[in-house]
mmCIF file with all atom_site columns, C-alpha atoms in Angstrom:
data_model
loop_
_atom_site.group_PDB
_atom_site.id
_atom_site.type_symbol
_atom_site.label_atom_id
_atom_site.label_alt_id
_atom_site.label_comp_id
_atom_site.label_asym_id
_atom_site.label_entity_id
_atom_site.label_seq_id
_atom_site.pdbx_PDB_ins_code
_atom_site.Cartn_x
_atom_site.Cartn_y
_atom_site.Cartn_z
_atom_site.occupancy
_atom_site.B_iso_or_equiv
_atom_site.pdbx_formal_charge
_atom_site.auth_seq_id
_atom_site.auth_comp_id
_atom_site.auth_asym_id
_atom_site.auth_atom_id
_atom_site.pdbx_PDB_model_num
ATOM 1   C CA . MET A 1 1   ? 105.476 55.357 193.805 1.00 47.00 ? 893  MET A CA 1
ATOM 2   C CA . THR A 1 2   ? 107.427 52.237 194.688 1.00 50.00 ? 894  THR A CA 1
ATOM 3   C CA . LEU A 1 3   ? 110.920 52.169 196.069 1.00 50.00 ? 895  LEU A CA 1
ATOM 4   C CA . GLY A 1 4   ? 112.226 50.699 192.772 1.00 50.00 ? 896  GLY A CA 1
ATOM 5   C CA . GLN A 1 5   ? 111.131 53.707 190.682 1.00 57.00 ? 897  GLN A CA 1
ATOM 6   C CA . ARG A 1 6   ? 113.156 56.346 192.429 1.00 60.00 ? 898  ARG A CA 1
ATOM 7   C CA . PRO A 1 7   ? 116.578 54.895 191.617 1.00 78.00 ? 899  PRO A CA 1
ATOM 8   C CA . ALA A 1 8   ? 115.570 54.449 187.964 1.00 72.00 ? 900  ALA A CA 1
ATOM 9   C CA . LYS A 1 9   ? 114.499 58.109 187.750 1.00 77.00 ? 901  LYS A CA 1
ATOM 10  C CA . ARG A 1 10  ? 117.689 59.179 189.440 1.00 79.00 ? 902  ARG A CA 1
ATOM 11  C CA . ARG A 1 11  ? 119.747 57.047 187.046 1.00 81.00 ? 903  ARG A CA 1
ATOM 12  C CA . ALA A 1 12  ? 117.965 58.574 184.044 1.00 78.00 ? 904  ALA A CA 1
ATOM 13  C CA . HIS A 1 13  ? 118.596 62.074 185.427 1.00 76.00 ? 905  HIS A CA 1
ATOM 14  C CA . ASP A 1 14  ? 122.307 61.248 185.944 1.00 84.00 ? 906  ASP A CA 1
ATOM 15  C CA . GLU A 1 15  ? 122.588 59.883 182.405 1.00 90.00 ? 907  GLU A CA 1
ATOM 16  C CA . ALA A 1 16  ? 120.963 63.038 180.980 1.00 90.00 ? 908  ALA A CA 1
ATOM 17  C CA . ASP A 1 17  ? 123.423 65.169 182.935 1.00 92.00 ? 909  ASP A CA 1
ATOM 18  C CA . GLU A 1 18  ? 126.343 63.137 181.561 1.00 94.00 ? 910  GLU A CA 1
ATOM 19  C CA . ILE A 1 19  ? 125.056 63.511 177.976 1.00 93.00 ? 911  ILE A CA 1
ATOM 20  C CA . ARG A 1 20  ? 124.628 67.290 178.478 1.00 94.00 ? 912  ARG A CA 1
ATOM 21  C CA . GLU A 1 21  ? 128.166 67.631 179.884 1.00 95.00 ? 913  GLU A CA 1
ATOM 22  C CA . ARG A 1 22  ? 129.685 65.580 177.055 1.00 95.00 ? 914  ARG A CA 1
ATOM 23  C CA . ARG A 1 23  ? 127.838 67.501 174.354 1.00 95.00 ? 915  ARG A CA 1
ATOM 24  C CA . LEU A 1 24  ? 128.704 70.824 176.010 1.00 95.00 ? 916  LEU A CA 1
ATOM 25  C CA . THR A 1 25  ? 132.363 69.800 175.858 1.00 96.00 ? 917  THR A CA 1
ATOM 26  C CA . GLU A 1 26  ? 131.956 68.867 172.197 1.00 96.00 ? 918  GLU A CA 1
ATOM 27  C CA . CYS A 1 27  ? 130.384 72.287 171.517 1.00 95.00 ? 919  CYS A CA 1
ATOM 28  C CA . ARG A 1 28  ? 133.241 74.070 173.274 1.00 95.00 ? 920  ARG A CA 1
ATOM 29  C CA . CYS A 1 29  ? 135.843 72.094 171.320 1.00 95.00 ? 921  CYS A CA 1
ATOM 30  C CA . ALA A 1 30  ? 134.093 72.713 168.000 1.00 96.00 ? 922  ALA A CA 1
ATOM 31  C CA . VAL A 1 31  ? 133.877 76.475 168.681 1.00 95.00 ? 923  VAL A CA 1
ATOM 32  C CA . GLU A 1 32  ? 137.539 76.638 169.722 1.00 94.00 ? 924  GLU A CA 1
ATOM 33  C CA . GLU A 1 33  ? 138.642 74.745 166.625 1.00 96.00 ? 925  GLU A CA 1
ATOM 34  C CA . PHE A 1 34  ? 136.440 76.904 164.427 1.00 96.00 ? 926  PHE A CA 1
ATOM 35  C CA . VAL A 1 35  ? 137.718 80.226 165.805 1.00 94.00 ? 927  VAL A CA 1
ATOM 36  C CA . PHE A 1 36  ? 141.315 79.029 165.643 1.00 93.00 ? 928  PHE A CA 1
ATOM 37  C CA . GLY A 1 37  ? 140.718 77.878 162.031 1.00 95.00 ? 929  GLY A CA 1
ATOM 38  C CA . LEU A 1 38  ? 139.263 81.269 161.081 1.00 93.00 ? 930  LEU A CA 1
ATOM 39  C CA . GLY A 1 39  ? 142.370 82.927 162.440 1.00 92.00 ? 931  GLY A CA 1
ATOM 40  C CA . ARG A 1 40  ? 144.611 80.588 160.427 1.00 92.00 ? 932  ARG A CA 1
ATOM 41  C CA . LEU A 1 41  ? 142.553 81.237 157.273 1.00 93.00 ? 933  LEU A CA 1
ATOM 42  C CA . MET A 1 42  ? 142.813 85.028 157.701 1.00 89.00 ? 934  MET A CA 1
ATOM 43  C CA . ALA A 1 43  ? 146.564 84.584 158.202 1.00 89.00 ? 935  ALA A CA 1
ATOM 44  C CA . GLY A 1 44  ? 146.814 82.952 154.791 1.00 87.00 ? 936  GLY A CA 1
ATOM 45  C CA . HIS A 1 45  ? 147.153 79.349 156.009 1.00 90.00 ? 937  HIS A CA 1
ATOM 46  C CA . GLU A 1 46  ? 145.029 76.398 155.087 1.00 89.00 ? 938  GLU A CA 1
ATOM 47  C CA . PRO A 1 47  ? 142.954 75.325 158.071 1.00 90.00 ? 939  PRO A CA 1
ATOM 48  C CA . HIS A 1 48  ? 140.785 72.222 158.194 1.00 91.00 ? 940  HIS A CA 1
ATOM 49  C CA . LEU A 1 49  ? 137.487 73.996 158.950 1.00 94.00 ? 941  LEU A CA 1
ATOM 50  C CA . GLU A 1 50  ? 135.576 71.067 157.467 1.00 93.00 ? 942  GLU A CA 1
ATOM 51  C CA . ARG A 1 51  ? 136.229 69.105 160.672 1.00 93.00 ? 943  ARG A CA 1
ATOM 52  C CA . CYS A 1 52  ? 134.200 71.585 162.755 1.00 96.00 ? 944  CYS A CA 1
ATOM 53  C CA . ALA A 1 53  ? 131.904 73.336 160.241 1.00 97.00 ? 945  ALA A CA 1
ATOM 54  C CA . THR A 1 54  ? 129.549 72.369 157.471 1.00 97.00 ? 946  THR A CA 1
ATOM 55  C CA . GLN A 1 55  ? 130.858 72.459 153.908 1.00 96.00 ? 947  GLN A CA 1
ATOM 56  C CA . ASP A 1 56  ? 128.297 75.152 152.956 1.00 97.00 ? 948  ASP A CA 1
ATOM 57  C CA . LEU A 1 57  ? 129.513 77.466 155.743 1.00 97.00 ? 949  LEU A CA 1
ATOM 58  C CA . VAL A 1 58  ? 133.191 76.856 154.873 1.00 96.00 ? 950  VAL A CA 1
ATOM 59  C CA . LEU A 1 59  ? 132.516 77.775 151.201 1.00 96.00 ? 951  LEU A CA 1
ATOM 60  C CA . ARG A 1 60  ? 130.685 80.976 152.246 1.00 96.00 ? 952  ARG A CA 1
ATOM 61  C CA . ILE A 1 61  ? 133.542 82.025 154.572 1.00 95.00 ? 953  ILE A CA 1
ATOM 62  C CA . ARG A 1 62  ? 136.173 81.352 151.922 1.00 93.00 ? 954  ARG A CA 1
ATOM 63  C CA . ALA A 1 63  ? 134.169 83.368 149.366 1.00 95.00 ? 955  ALA A CA 1
ATOM 64  C CA . ALA A 1 64  ? 133.775 86.270 151.808 1.00 93.00 ? 956  ALA A CA 1
ATOM 65  C CA . LEU A 1 65  ? 137.509 86.350 152.613 1.00 91.00 ? 957  LEU A CA 1
ATOM 66  C CA . GLU A 1 66  ? 138.720 85.825 149.005 1.00 91.00 ? 958  GLU A CA 1
ATOM 67  C CA . PRO A 1 67  ? 138.969 89.579 148.178 1.00 91.00 ? 959  PRO A CA 1
ATOM 68  C CA . PHE A 1 68  ? 141.108 90.184 151.284 1.00 85.00 ? 960  PHE A CA 1
ATOM 69  C CA . LEU A 1 69  ? 143.310 87.138 150.787 1.00 84.00 ? 961  LEU A CA 1
ATOM 70  C CA . GLY A 1 70  ? 143.502 87.629 147.017 1.00 86.00 ? 962  GLY A CA 1
ATOM 71  C CA . SER A 1 71  ? 144.878 91.129 147.549 1.00 85.00 ? 963  SER A CA 1
ATOM 72  C CA . GLY A 1 72  ? 147.917 89.658 149.293 1.00 81.00 ? 964  GLY A CA 1
ATOM 73  C CA . GLY A 1 73  ? 146.713 90.794 152.663 1.00 76.00 ? 965  GLY A CA 1
ATOM 74  C CA . ALA A 1 74  ? 147.090 88.656 155.722 1.00 83.00 ? 966  ALA A CA 1
ATOM 75  C CA . LEU A 1 75  ? 146.180 88.988 159.312 1.00 87.00 ? 967  LEU A CA 1
ATOM 76  C CA . ARG A 1 76  ? 148.500 88.225 162.180 1.00 89.00 ? 968  ARG A CA 1
ATOM 77  C CA . PRO A 1 77  ? 145.667 87.004 164.466 1.00 87.00 ? 969  PRO A CA 1
ATOM 78  C CA . ASP A 1 78  ? 145.698 87.700 168.192 1.00 88.00 ? 970  ASP A CA 1
ATOM 79  C CA . PHE A 1 79  ? 142.307 87.002 169.718 1.00 87.00 ? 971  PHE A CA 1
ATOM 80  C CA . GLY A 1 80  ? 143.591 87.474 173.272 1.00 82.00 ? 972  GLY A CA 1
ATOM 81  C CA . SER A 1 81  ? 144.309 84.914 175.945 1.00 80.00 ? 973  SER A CA 1
ATOM 82  C CA . HIS A 1 82  ? 140.700 84.028 176.629 1.00 83.00 ? 974  HIS A CA 1
ATOM 83  C CA . GLY A 1 83  ? 137.153 84.524 175.431 1.00 87.00 ? 975  GLY A CA 1
ATOM 84  C CA . GLU A 1 84  ? 133.682 84.199 176.813 1.00 93.00 ? 976  GLU A CA 1
ATOM 85  C CA . LEU A 1 85  ? 131.473 81.386 175.522 1.00 94.00 ? 977  LEU A CA 1
ATOM 86  C CA . ARG A 1 86  ? 127.736 81.028 176.069 1.00 96.00 ? 978  ARG A CA 1
ATOM 87  C CA . VAL A 1 87  ? 125.796 78.026 174.803 1.00 95.00 ? 979  VAL A CA 1
ATOM 88  C CA . ASP A 1 88  ? 122.021 77.937 174.660 1.00 95.00 ? 980  ASP A CA 1
ATOM 89  C CA . GLY A 1 89  ? 119.756 75.119 173.563 1.00 95.00 ? 981  GLY A CA 1
ATOM 90  C CA . ASP A 1 90  ? 118.619 71.561 174.258 1.00 94.00 ? 982  ASP A CA 1
ATOM 91  C CA . LEU A 1 91  ? 121.765 69.461 174.301 1.00 94.00 ? 983  LEU A CA 1
ATOM 92  C CA . LEU A 1 92  ? 119.684 66.302 174.772 1.00 93.00 ? 984  LEU A CA 1
ATOM 93  C CA . ASP A 1 93  ? 117.919 66.734 171.411 1.00 93.00 ? 985  ASP A CA 1
ATOM 94  C CA . ALA A 1 94  ? 120.455 65.392 168.885 1.00 91.00 ? 986  ALA A CA 1
ATOM 95  C CA . GLY A 1 95  ? 118.447 66.860 166.008 1.00 91.00 ? 987  GLY A CA 1
ATOM 96  C CA . SER A 1 96  ? 118.236 70.417 167.271 1.00 91.00 ? 988  SER A CA 1
ATOM 97  C CA . LEU A 1 97  ? 120.412 73.451 166.639 1.00 95.00 ? 989  LEU A CA 1
ATOM 98  C CA . ILE A 1 98  ? 122.287 75.071 169.510 1.00 95.00 ? 990  ILE A CA 1
ATOM 99  C CA . GLN A 1 99  ? 123.084 78.773 169.620 1.00 97.00 ? 991  GLN A CA 1
ATOM 100 C CA . ALA A 1 100 ? 126.499 79.810 170.888 1.00 97.00 ? 992  ALA A CA 1
ATOM 101 C CA . TRP A 1 101 ? 128.068 83.177 171.402 1.00 96.00 ? 993  TRP A CA 1
ATOM 102 C CA . VAL A 1 102 ? 131.767 83.758 171.772 1.00 95.00 ? 994  VAL A CA 1
ATOM 103 C CA . GLU A 1 103 ? 133.250 87.146 172.637 1.00 94.00 ? 995  GLU A CA 1
ATOM 104 C CA . PHE A 1 104 ? 136.903 88.155 172.720 1.00 92.00 ? 996  PHE A CA 1
ATOM 105 C CA . GLU A 1 105 ? 139.197 91.132 172.295 1.00 91.00 ? 997  GLU A CA 1
ATOM 106 C CA . ASP A 1 106 ? 140.750 91.298 168.847 1.00 89.00 ? 998  ASP A CA 1
ATOM 107 C CA . ARG A 1 107 ? 144.354 92.476 169.000 1.00 90.00 ? 999  ARG A CA 1
ATOM 108 C CA . SER A 1 108 ? 145.304 91.314 165.519 1.00 89.00 ? 1000 SER A CA 1
ATOM 109 C CA . MET A 1 109 ? 147.813 93.065 163.268 1.00 90.00 ? 1001 MET A CA 1
ATOM 110 C CA . LEU A 1 110 ? 147.521 93.522 159.509 1.00 88.00 ? 1002 LEU A CA 1
ATOM 111 C CA . GLN A 1 111 ? 150.476 92.173 157.600 1.00 84.00 ? 1003 GLN A CA 1
ATOM 112 C CA . SER A 1 112 ? 151.382 93.998 154.404 1.00 78.00 ? 1004 SER A CA 1
ATOM 113 C CA . GLY A 1 113 ? 154.555 92.678 152.883 1.00 77.00 ? 1005 GLY A CA 1
ATOM 114 C CA . ASP A 1 114 ? 157.197 92.901 155.579 1.00 81.00 ? 1006 ASP A CA 1
ATOM 115 C CA . ARG A 1 115 ? 155.254 95.504 157.596 1.00 84.00 ? 1007 ARG A CA 1
ATOM 116 C CA . LEU A 1 116 ? 152.893 94.926 160.474 1.00 86.00 ? 1008 LEU A CA 1
ATOM 117 C CA . LEU A 1 117 ? 150.204 97.548 160.776 1.00 86.00 ? 1009 LEU A CA 1
ATOM 118 C CA . PRO A 1 118 ? 148.232 97.895 163.983 1.00 84.00 ? 1010 PRO A CA 1
ATOM 119 C CA . VAL A 1 119 ? 144.496 97.465 163.796 1.00 82.00 ? 1011 VAL A CA 1
ATOM 120 C CA . PRO A 1 120 ? 142.408 99.208 166.484 1.00 84.00 ? 1012 PRO A CA 1
ATOM 121 C CA . ARG A 1 121 ? 141.568 96.813 169.288 1.00 87.00 ? 1013 ARG A CA 1
ATOM 122 C CA . ARG A 1 122 ? 137.928 95.918 169.309 1.00 89.00 ? 1014 ARG A CA 1
ATOM 123 C CA . ARG A 1 123 ? 135.510 93.524 170.889 1.00 92.00 ? 1015 ARG A CA 1
ATOM 124 C CA . ILE A 1 124 ? 134.385 90.733 168.584 1.00 92.00 ? 1016 ILE A CA 1
ATOM 125 C CA . ARG A 1 125 ? 131.140 88.848 169.122 1.00 95.00 ? 1017 ARG A CA 1
ATOM 126 C CA . MET A 1 126 ? 130.423 85.778 167.049 1.00 95.00 ? 1018 MET A CA 1
ATOM 127 C CA . GLN A 1 127 ? 127.012 84.169 167.042 1.00 97.00 ? 1019 GLN A CA 1
ATOM 128 C CA . LEU A 1 128 ? 127.211 80.577 165.876 1.00 97.00 ? 1020 LEU A CA 1
ATOM 129 C CA . SER A 1 129 ? 124.583 77.968 165.171 1.00 97.00 ? 1021 SER A CA 1
ATOM 130 C CA . LEU A 1 130 ? 125.741 74.429 165.926 1.00 97.00 ? 1022 LEU A CA 1
ATOM 131 C CA . SER A 1 131 ? 124.272 71.077 165.115 1.00 96.00 ? 1023 SER A CA 1
ATOM 132 C CA . VAL A 1 132 ? 124.342 68.758 168.120 1.00 93.00 ? 1024 VAL A CA 1
ATOM 133 C CA . GLN A 1 133 ? 125.225 65.447 166.462 1.00 90.00 ? 1025 GLN A CA 1
ATOM 134 C CA . PRO A 1 134 ? 127.653 65.682 164.823 1.00 92.00 ? 1026 PRO A CA 1
ATOM 135 C CA . CYS A 1 135 ? 128.726 68.876 166.589 1.00 95.00 ? 1027 CYS A CA 1
ATOM 136 C CA . GLN A 1 136 ? 129.492 71.319 163.777 1.00 96.00 ? 1028 GLN A CA 1
ATOM 137 C CA . VAL A 1 137 ? 129.147 75.057 163.201 1.00 98.00 ? 1029 VAL A CA 1
ATOM 138 C CA . THR A 1 138 ? 126.320 75.516 160.657 1.00 97.00 ? 1030 THR A CA 1
ATOM 139 C CA . ASP A 1 139 ? 126.034 79.304 160.535 1.00 97.00 ? 1031 ASP A CA 1
ATOM 140 C CA . LEU A 1 140 ? 127.910 82.373 161.697 1.00 97.00 ? 1032 LEU A CA 1
ATOM 141 C CA . SER A 1 141 ? 127.411 86.083 162.171 1.00 95.00 ? 1033 SER A CA 1
ATOM 142 C CA . VAL A 1 142 ? 130.089 88.471 163.447 1.00 93.00 ? 1034 VAL A CA 1
ATOM 143 C CA . VAL A 1 143 ? 129.662 91.821 165.147 1.00 91.00 ? 1035 VAL A CA 1
ATOM 144 C CA . CYS A 1 144 ? 132.653 94.072 165.652 1.00 87.00 ? 1036 CYS A CA 1
ATOM 145 C CA . GLY A 1 145 ? 132.275 96.269 168.679 1.00 82.00 ? 1037 GLY A CA 1
ATOM 146 C CA . ALA A 1 146 ? 133.886 99.540 169.617 1.00 74.00 ? 1038 ALA A CA 1
ATOM 147 C CA . PRO A 1 147 ? 137.574 99.588 170.278 1.00 65.00 ? 1039 PRO A CA 1
ATOM 148 C CA . ALA A 1 148 ? 138.368 98.000 173.604 1.00 55.00 ? 1040 ALA A CA 1
#
C-alpha cells in the first residue's frame, strides 16, 4: 500500500457516507410527506401523494378508501407529536428497494356531520417499501395495534 492510496480510500468512504446521509434524509422526507398526505386524504382533502408515492400505490390507496370517503365519513387525523422511523437497506444502491417502518399513536377522531366521535387510541405500524432514486413509496402495509 502506498501513501497515496489511503487518502483516496478515505475520500471514497467519506463520499459514500455523504450519499447515505443524503438518501436517508430523502427517505425520511418522503415518509413524512406520505403519512401527512394519507391523513389529508382520510380527512377528505386532496393531497399530492404522487410526489412521494408511485401512481400504482396512490390508485390502490384511493380505491381502498373510496367506500369510507364515499359514505361521507371523514377522519380528523391526529397521529401524535412524533413517530418512530426505521430504515433498512442499501442506500448506496440506487436501484434497490428500501424497507421502512414508521410507528405512531393514532389519536384521530371520526367526523360524522357536525359531530366528532372518538376512536380508541391505538398504535399504528406502517411498513413501506421505498425506491431509492427517485425516493418514492412503492408499497404499503398497515398494522393496527392494541389501544395505547
